[in-house]
PDB file of C-alpha atoms in Angstrom:
ATOM      1  CA  UNK D   9      91.469 146.120 117.677  1.00  0.00           C
ATOM      2  CA  UNK D  10      91.000 143.592 120.491  1.00  0.00           C
ATOM      3  CA  UNK D  11      93.369 140.646 120.477  1.00  0.00           C
ATOM      4  CA  UNK D  12      91.546 137.390 119.939  1.00  0.00           C
ATOM      5  CA  UNK D  13      92.071 135.102 122.897  1.00  0.00           C
ATOM      6  CA  UNK D  14      93.305 131.601 122.117  1.00  0.00           C
ATOM      7  CA  UNK D  15      90.912 128.742 122.743  1.00  0.00           C
ATOM      8  CA  UNK D  16      91.417 125.250 124.129  1.00  0.00           C
ATOM      9  CA  UNK D  17      90.020 122.230 122.332  1.00  0.00           C
ATOM     10  CA  UNK D  18      88.770 118.998 123.853  1.00  0.00           C
ATOM     11  CA  UNK D  19      88.776 115.854 121.705  1.00  0.00           C
ATOM     12  CA  UNK D  20      86.718 113.096 123.311  1.00  0.00           C
ATOM     13  CA  UNK D  21      86.608 110.863 120.242  1.00  0.00           C
ATOM     14  CA  UNK D  22      89.334 111.080 117.602  1.00  0.00           C
ATOM     15  CA  UNK D  23      92.695 109.697 116.530  1.00  0.00           C
ATOM     16  CA  UNK D  24      94.204 110.726 119.883  1.00  0.00           C
ATOM     17  CA  UNK D  25      91.704 112.088 122.465  1.00  0.00           C
ATOM     18  CA  UNK D  26      92.933 114.852 124.757  1.00  0.00           C
ATOM     19  CA  UNK D  27      93.356 118.603 125.225  1.00  0.00           C
ATOM     20  CA  UNK D  28      94.790 120.745 122.432  1.00  0.00           C
ATOM     21  CA  UNK D  29      95.878 124.375 122.488  1.00  0.00           C
ATOM     22  CA  UNK D  30      95.117 125.223 118.835  1.00  0.00           C
ATOM     23  CA  UNK D  31      92.604 124.392 116.146  1.00  0.00           C
ATOM     24  CA  UNK D  32      95.376 123.046 113.903  1.00  0.00           C
ATOM     25  CA  UNK D  33      96.370 120.455 116.514  1.00  0.00           C
ATOM     26  CA  UNK D  34      92.738 119.557 117.177  1.00  0.00           C
ATOM     27  CA  UNK D  35      92.023 119.238 113.450  1.00  0.00           C
ATOM     28  CA  UNK D  36      94.805 116.650 113.080  1.00  0.00           C
ATOM     29  CA  UNK D  37      92.972 114.442 115.593  1.00  0.00           C
ATOM     30  CA  UNK D  38      89.477 114.644 114.095  1.00  0.00           C
ATOM     31  CA  UNK D  39      90.035 114.826 110.325  1.00  0.00           C
ATOM     32  CA  UNK D  40      89.093 111.527 108.707  1.00  0.00           C
ATOM     33  CA  UNK D  41      87.846 110.018 111.978  1.00  0.00           C
ATOM     34  CA  UNK D  42      84.196 108.896 111.658  1.00  0.00           C
ATOM     35  CA  UNK D  43      82.021 110.230 114.486  1.00  0.00           C
ATOM     36  CA  UNK D  44      84.718 112.474 115.974  1.00  0.00           C
ATOM     37  CA  UNK D  45      83.556 114.421 119.052  1.00  0.00           C
ATOM     38  CA  UNK D  46      85.277 117.689 119.960  1.00  0.00           C
ATOM     39  CA  UNK D  47      84.542 121.229 121.215  1.00  0.00           C
ATOM     40  CA  UNK D  48      86.321 124.531 121.843  1.00  0.00           C
ATOM     41  CA  UNK D  49      86.510 126.266 125.243  1.00  0.00           C
ATOM     42  CA  UNK D  50      87.671 129.715 126.272  1.00  0.00           C
ATOM     43  CA  UNK D  51      89.970 128.624 129.105  1.00  0.00           C
ATOM     44  CA  UNK D  52      92.121 125.644 130.050  1.00  0.00           C
ATOM     45  CA  UNK D  53      90.138 125.256 133.273  1.00  0.00           C
ATOM     46  CA  UNK D  54      86.885 124.934 131.347  1.00  0.00           C
ATOM     47  CA  UNK D  55      88.458 122.471 128.918  1.00  0.00           C
ATOM     48  CA  UNK D  56      89.835 120.255 131.699  1.00  0.00           C
ATOM     49  CA  UNK D  57      86.451 120.183 133.426  1.00  0.00           C
ATOM     50  CA  UNK D  58      84.708 119.312 130.172  1.00  0.00           C
ATOM     51  CA  UNK D  59      87.211 116.560 129.415  1.00  0.00           C
ATOM     52  CA  UNK D  60      86.507 114.919 132.776  1.00  0.00           C
ATOM     53  CA  UNK D  61      82.737 115.382 132.490  1.00  0.00           C
ATOM     54  CA  UNK D  62      82.549 113.470 129.237  1.00  0.00           C
ATOM     55  CA  UNK D  63      80.920 114.202 125.908  1.00  0.00           C
ATOM     56  CA  UNK D  64      78.241 116.933 126.202  1.00  0.00           C
ATOM     57  CA  UNK D  65      74.669 115.928 125.407  1.00  0.00           C
ATOM     58  CA  UNK D  66      74.645 118.422 122.532  1.00  0.00           C
ATOM     59  CA  UNK D  67      77.328 116.365 120.768  1.00  0.00           C
ATOM     60  CA  UNK D  68      75.653 113.027 121.344  1.00  0.00           C
ATOM     61  CA  UNK D  69      73.080 113.521 118.595  1.00  0.00           C
ATOM     62  CA  UNK D  70      74.207 111.126 115.907  1.00  0.00           C
ATOM     63  CA  UNK D  71      74.638 111.949 112.251  1.00  0.00           C
ATOM     64  CA  UNK D  72      72.955 109.891 109.546  1.00  0.00           C
ATOM     65  CA  UNK D  73      76.299 108.218 108.780  1.00  0.00           C
ATOM     66  CA  UNK D  74      76.793 107.284 112.441  1.00  0.00           C
ATOM     67  CA  UNK D  75      73.287 105.853 112.692  1.00  0.00           C
ATOM     68  CA  UNK D  76      73.966 103.801 109.578  1.00  0.00           C
ATOM     69  CA  UNK D  77      77.249 102.550 111.037  1.00  0.00           C
ATOM     70  CA  UNK D  78      75.459 101.302 114.151  1.00  0.00           C
ATOM     71  CA  UNK D  79      73.064  99.166 112.175  1.00  0.00           C
ATOM     72  CA  UNK D  80      73.725  95.473 111.825  1.00  0.00           C
ATOM     73  CA  UNK D  81      75.580  94.869 108.562  1.00  0.00           C
ATOM     74  CA  UNK D  82      73.212  93.731 105.848  1.00  0.00           C
ATOM     75  CA  UNK D  83      73.782  91.282 103.041  1.00  0.00           C
ATOM     76  CA  UNK D  84      72.018  91.195  99.732  1.00  0.00           C
ATOM     77  CA  UNK D  85      72.548  92.347  96.193  1.00  0.00           C
ATOM     78  CA  UNK D  86      74.821  95.202  97.182  1.00  0.00           C
ATOM     79  CA  UNK D  87      77.924  95.565  99.365  1.00  0.00           C
ATOM     80  CA  UNK D  88      77.738  95.111 103.109  1.00  0.00           C
ATOM     81  CA  UNK D  89      77.371  98.361 105.004  1.00  0.00           C
ATOM     82  CA  UNK D  90      78.848  99.755 107.122  1.00  0.00           C
ATOM     83  CA  UNK D  91      82.193  99.028 105.475  1.00  0.00           C
ATOM     84  CA  UNK D  92      85.323 100.688 104.105  1.00  0.00           C
ATOM     85  CA  UNK D  93      86.168 100.759 100.394  1.00  0.00           C
ATOM     86  CA  UNK D  94      89.717 101.370  99.168  1.00  0.00           C
ATOM     87  CA  UNK D  95      91.288 102.089  95.813  1.00  0.00           C
ATOM     88  CA  UNK D  96      94.564 103.227  94.249  1.00  0.00           C
ATOM     89  CA  UNK D  97      95.504 105.197  91.158  1.00  0.00           C
ATOM     90  CA  UNK D  98      98.800 105.010  89.311  1.00  0.00           C
ATOM     91  CA  UNK D  99     100.001 107.029  86.334  1.00  0.00           C
ATOM     92  CA  UNK D 100     101.590 104.387  84.132  1.00  0.00           C
ATOM     93  CA  UNK D 101     103.756 107.001  82.401  1.00  0.00           C
ATOM     94  CA  UNK D 102     105.258 108.646  85.488  1.00  0.00           C
ATOM     95  CA  UNK D 103     104.848 105.792  87.976  1.00  0.00           C
ATOM     96  CA  UNK D 104     103.210 108.127  90.506  1.00  0.00           C
ATOM     97  CA  UNK D 105     100.758 106.298  92.772  1.00  0.00           C
ATOM     98  CA  UNK D 106      98.338 107.310  95.496  1.00  0.00           C
ATOM     99  CA  UNK D 107      95.662 105.488  97.449  1.00  0.00           C
ATOM    100  CA  UNK D 108      92.708 106.233  99.684  1.00  0.00           C
ATOM    101  CA  UNK D 109      89.882 104.745 101.718  1.00  0.00           C
ATOM    102  CA  UNK D 110      86.279 105.925 102.049  1.00  0.00           C
ATOM    103  CA  UNK D 111      83.114 105.105 103.947  1.00  0.00           C
ATOM    104  CA  UNK D 112      81.261 102.833 101.508  1.00  0.00           C
ATOM    105  CA  UNK D 113      77.828 104.208 102.380  1.00  0.00           C
ATOM    106  CA  UNK D 114      78.594 107.936 102.316  1.00  0.00           C
ATOM    107  CA  UNK D 115      81.774 108.280 100.255  1.00  0.00           C
ATOM    108  CA  UNK D 116      83.406 110.254 103.073  1.00  0.00           C
ATOM    109  CA  UNK D 117      87.197 110.071 102.710  1.00  0.00           C
ATOM    110  CA  UNK D 118      88.798 108.368 105.701  1.00  0.00           C
ATOM    111  CA  UNK D 119      92.430 108.471 104.584  1.00  0.00           C
ATOM    112  CA  UNK D 120      94.571 109.369 101.569  1.00  0.00           C
ATOM    113  CA  UNK D 121      98.270 108.759 100.972  1.00  0.00           C
ATOM    114  CA  UNK D 122     100.643 109.817  98.211  1.00  0.00           C
ATOM    115  CA  UNK D 123     101.605 110.526  95.567  1.00  0.00           C
ATOM    116  CA  UNK D 124     104.543 108.107  95.644  1.00  0.00           C
ATOM    117  CA  UNK D 125     107.110 107.730  92.856  1.00  0.00           C
ATOM    118  CA  UNK D 126     108.230 104.616  90.947  1.00  0.00           C
ATOM    119  CA  UNK D 127     105.319 102.509  92.140  1.00  0.00           C
ATOM    120  CA  UNK D 128     102.415 100.441  90.798  1.00  0.00           C
ATOM    121  CA  UNK D 129      98.666 100.197  91.179  1.00  0.00           C
ATOM    122  CA  UNK D 130      98.934  96.774  92.844  1.00  0.00           C
ATOM    123  CA  UNK D 131     101.245  98.179  95.505  1.00  0.00           C
ATOM    124  CA  UNK D 132      98.802 101.012  96.123  1.00  0.00           C
ATOM    125  CA  UNK D 133      95.851  98.642  96.429  1.00  0.00           C
ATOM    126  CA  UNK D 134      97.786  96.440  98.865  1.00  0.00           C
ATOM    127  CA  UNK D 135      98.827  99.394 101.021  1.00  0.00           C
ATOM    128  CA  UNK D 136      95.272 100.750 100.968  1.00  0.00           C
ATOM    129  CA  UNK D 137      93.807  97.481 102.264  1.00  0.00           C
ATOM    130  CA  UNK D 138      96.370  97.181 105.060  1.00  0.00           C
ATOM    131  CA  UNK D 139      95.948 100.868 105.943  1.00  0.00           C
ATOM    132  CA  UNK D 140      92.201 100.269 106.232  1.00  0.00           C
ATOM    133  CA  UNK D 141      92.667  97.167 108.367  1.00  0.00           C
ATOM    134  CA  UNK D 142      95.063  99.018 110.677  1.00  0.00           C
ATOM    135  CA  UNK D 143      92.654 101.945 111.031  1.00  0.00           C
ATOM    136  CA  UNK D 144      89.750  99.631 111.871  1.00  0.00           C
ATOM    137  CA  UNK D 145      91.894  97.717 114.367  1.00  0.00           C
ATOM    138  CA  UNK D 146      92.617 100.969 116.238  1.00  0.00           C
ATOM    139  CA  UNK D 147      88.886 101.696 116.263  1.00  0.00           C
ATOM    140  CA  UNK D 148      88.119  98.120 117.397  1.00  0.00           C
ATOM    141  CA  UNK D 149      85.780  97.809 114.416  1.00  0.00           C
ATOM    142  CA  UNK D 150      84.998  94.513 112.675  1.00  0.00           C
ATOM    143  CA  UNK D 151      83.396  95.924 109.513  1.00  0.00           C
ATOM    144  CA  UNK D 152      84.641  94.629 106.128  1.00  0.00           C
ATOM    145  CA  UNK D 153      87.041  96.224 103.652  1.00  0.00           C
ATOM    146  CA  UNK D 154      86.344  96.243  99.903  1.00  0.00           C
ATOM    147  CA  UNK D 155      88.927  96.423  97.108  1.00  0.00           C
ATOM    148  CA  UNK D 156      88.599  95.788  93.378  1.00  0.00           C
ATOM    149  CA  UNK D 157      92.092  94.237  93.238  1.00  0.00           C
ATOM    150  CA  UNK D 158      92.340  90.450  93.452  1.00  0.00           C
ATOM    151  CA  UNK D 159      96.124  90.830  93.513  1.00  0.00           C
ATOM    152  CA  UNK D 160      95.954  92.988  96.638  1.00  0.00           C
ATOM    153  CA  UNK D 161      93.604  90.476  98.278  1.00  0.00           C
ATOM    154  CA  UNK D 162      96.045  87.656  97.520  1.00  0.00           C
ATOM    155  CA  UNK D 163      99.026  89.617  98.867  1.00  0.00           C
ATOM    156  CA  UNK D 164      97.125  90.448 102.058  1.00  0.00           C
ATOM    157  CA  UNK D 165      96.100  86.813 102.500  1.00  0.00           C
ATOM    158  CA  UNK D 166      99.709  85.685 101.986  1.00  0.00           C
ATOM    159  CA  UNK D 167     100.925  88.578 104.179  1.00  0.00           C
ATOM    160  CA  UNK D 168     103.520  89.369 101.523  1.00  0.00           C
ATOM    161  CA  UNK D 169     103.602  91.953  98.724  1.00  0.00           C
ATOM    162  CA  UNK D 170     105.008  89.969  95.808  1.00  0.00           C
ATOM    163  CA  UNK D 171     105.911  92.936  93.645  1.00  0.00           C
ATOM    164  CA  UNK D 172     108.525  92.720  90.912  1.00  0.00           C
ATOM    165  CA  UNK D 173     109.222  96.447  90.898  1.00  0.00           C
ATOM    166  CA  UNK D 174     112.834  97.324  91.624  1.00  0.00           C
ATOM    167  CA  UNK D 175     113.992  99.603  94.404  1.00  0.00           C
ATOM    168  CA  UNK D 176     115.082 103.053  93.329  1.00  0.00           C
ATOM    169  CA  UNK D 177     116.115 106.207  95.059  1.00  0.00           C
ATOM    170  CA  UNK D 178     112.646 107.601  94.443  1.00  0.00           C
ATOM    171  CA  UNK D 179     110.578 104.730  95.876  1.00  0.00           C
ATOM    172  CA  UNK D 180     112.377 104.231  99.176  1.00  0.00           C
ATOM    173  CA  UNK D 181     109.305 105.453 101.058  1.00  0.00           C
ATOM    174  CA  UNK D 182     107.048 103.018  99.182  1.00  0.00           C
ATOM    175  CA  UNK D 183     109.229 100.040 100.090  1.00  0.00           C
ATOM    176  CA  UNK D 184     109.315 101.240 103.704  1.00  0.00           C
ATOM    177  CA  UNK D 185     105.506 101.314 103.753  1.00  0.00           C
ATOM    178  CA  UNK D 186     105.305  97.837 102.213  1.00  0.00           C
ATOM    179  CA  UNK D 187     107.679  96.451 104.821  1.00  0.00           C
ATOM    180  CA  UNK D 188     105.654  98.035 107.613  1.00  0.00           C
ATOM    181  CA  UNK D 189     102.434  96.669 106.117  1.00  0.00           C
ATOM    182  CA  UNK D 190     103.852  93.143 105.887  1.00  0.00           C
ATOM    183  CA  UNK D 191     105.118  93.319 109.457  1.00  0.00           C
ATOM    184  CA  UNK D 192     101.689  94.460 110.642  1.00  0.00           C
ATOM    185  CA  UNK D 193      99.945  91.610 108.817  1.00  0.00           C
ATOM    186  CA  UNK D 194     102.324  89.037 110.276  1.00  0.00           C
ATOM    187  CA  UNK D 195     101.934  90.402 113.795  1.00  0.00           C
ATOM    188  CA  UNK D 196      98.158  90.853 113.825  1.00  0.00           C
ATOM    189  CA  UNK D 197      95.089  88.701 113.367  1.00  0.00           C
ATOM    190  CA  UNK D 198      92.207  90.839 112.134  1.00  0.00           C
ATOM    191  CA  UNK D 199      88.481  89.989 112.216  1.00  0.00           C
ATOM    192  CA  UNK D 200      87.621  92.116 109.185  1.00  0.00           C
ATOM    193  CA  UNK D 201      86.683  90.379 105.950  1.00  0.00           C
ATOM    194  CA  UNK D 202      88.557  91.640 102.862  1.00  0.00           C
ATOM    195  CA  UNK D 203      86.190  91.294  99.914  1.00  0.00           C
ATOM    196  CA  UNK D 204      86.161  91.955  96.171  1.00  0.00           C
ATOM    197  CA  UNK D 205      84.238  95.029  95.055  1.00  0.00           C
ATOM    198  CA  UNK D 206      81.874  93.740  92.355  1.00  0.00           C
ATOM    199  CA  UNK D 207      82.023  96.594  89.848  1.00  0.00           C
ATOM    200  CA  UNK D 208      79.812  94.826  87.282  1.00  0.00           C
ATOM    201  CA  UNK D 209      76.995  94.484  89.822  1.00  0.00           C
ATOM    202  CA  UNK D 210      77.419  97.517  92.085  1.00  0.00           C
ATOM    203  CA  UNK D 211      78.943 100.163  89.856  1.00  0.00           C
ATOM    204  CA  UNK D 212      82.203 102.020  90.419  1.00  0.00           C
ATOM    205  CA  UNK D 213      84.132 101.563  93.658  1.00  0.00           C
ATOM    206  CA  UNK D 214      83.243 104.530  95.962  1.00  0.00           C
ATOM    207  CA  UNK D 215      86.976 105.110  96.534  1.00  0.00           C
ATOM    208  CA  UNK D 216      87.751 105.342  92.811  1.00  0.00           C
ATOM    209  CA  UNK D 217      89.799 108.403  91.828  1.00  0.00           C
ATOM    210  CA  UNK D 218      87.743 108.935  88.664  1.00  0.00           C
ATOM    211  CA  UNK D 219      90.727 109.077  86.304  1.00  0.00           C
ATOM    212  CA  UNK D 220      89.864 106.271  83.924  1.00  0.00           C
TER     213      UNK D 220
END
């Protein structure tokens, strides 16, 4: 049986554009990145040449989601699109929390974190909003972020997570994330509007975990 030759991967648009020697490394750069542009090549020489030449015409055809994202945000009876919607879920019995963010228009998951122990839903909502703002800042995007938590919106506005939960051995990572989120908010001015998801008018938040 012939040995399959390894390929080289070029990432033009992704979390960290560059050349990658395996699909696993390439996948880390394009997963969850809207409009990622990448391609495999048989040799390093080909990959380097392609990287310098820019994105091939065959990859420039835009998806429906990308075309939607390029449109001017609209206002009306529904949420503004393009935008990011975030939500958190917390098991009140075990205290396990996780959060995620999705493309409001398509429901495509952009990020997911957790589960974390000894936490709360409010903490998850706060971390989700800041995670979304940080992601959009790296993408130089000014689109809004939606959350159905007024508490999270208040904490973000005050740049402080005013939780009453106590530190434990199990939630060290959660407190570390909160501290990082607060530091980011205090160090950065962001143009993105953080708005309330109007469940009564628009239906369930697209980022909802569906565990109610």
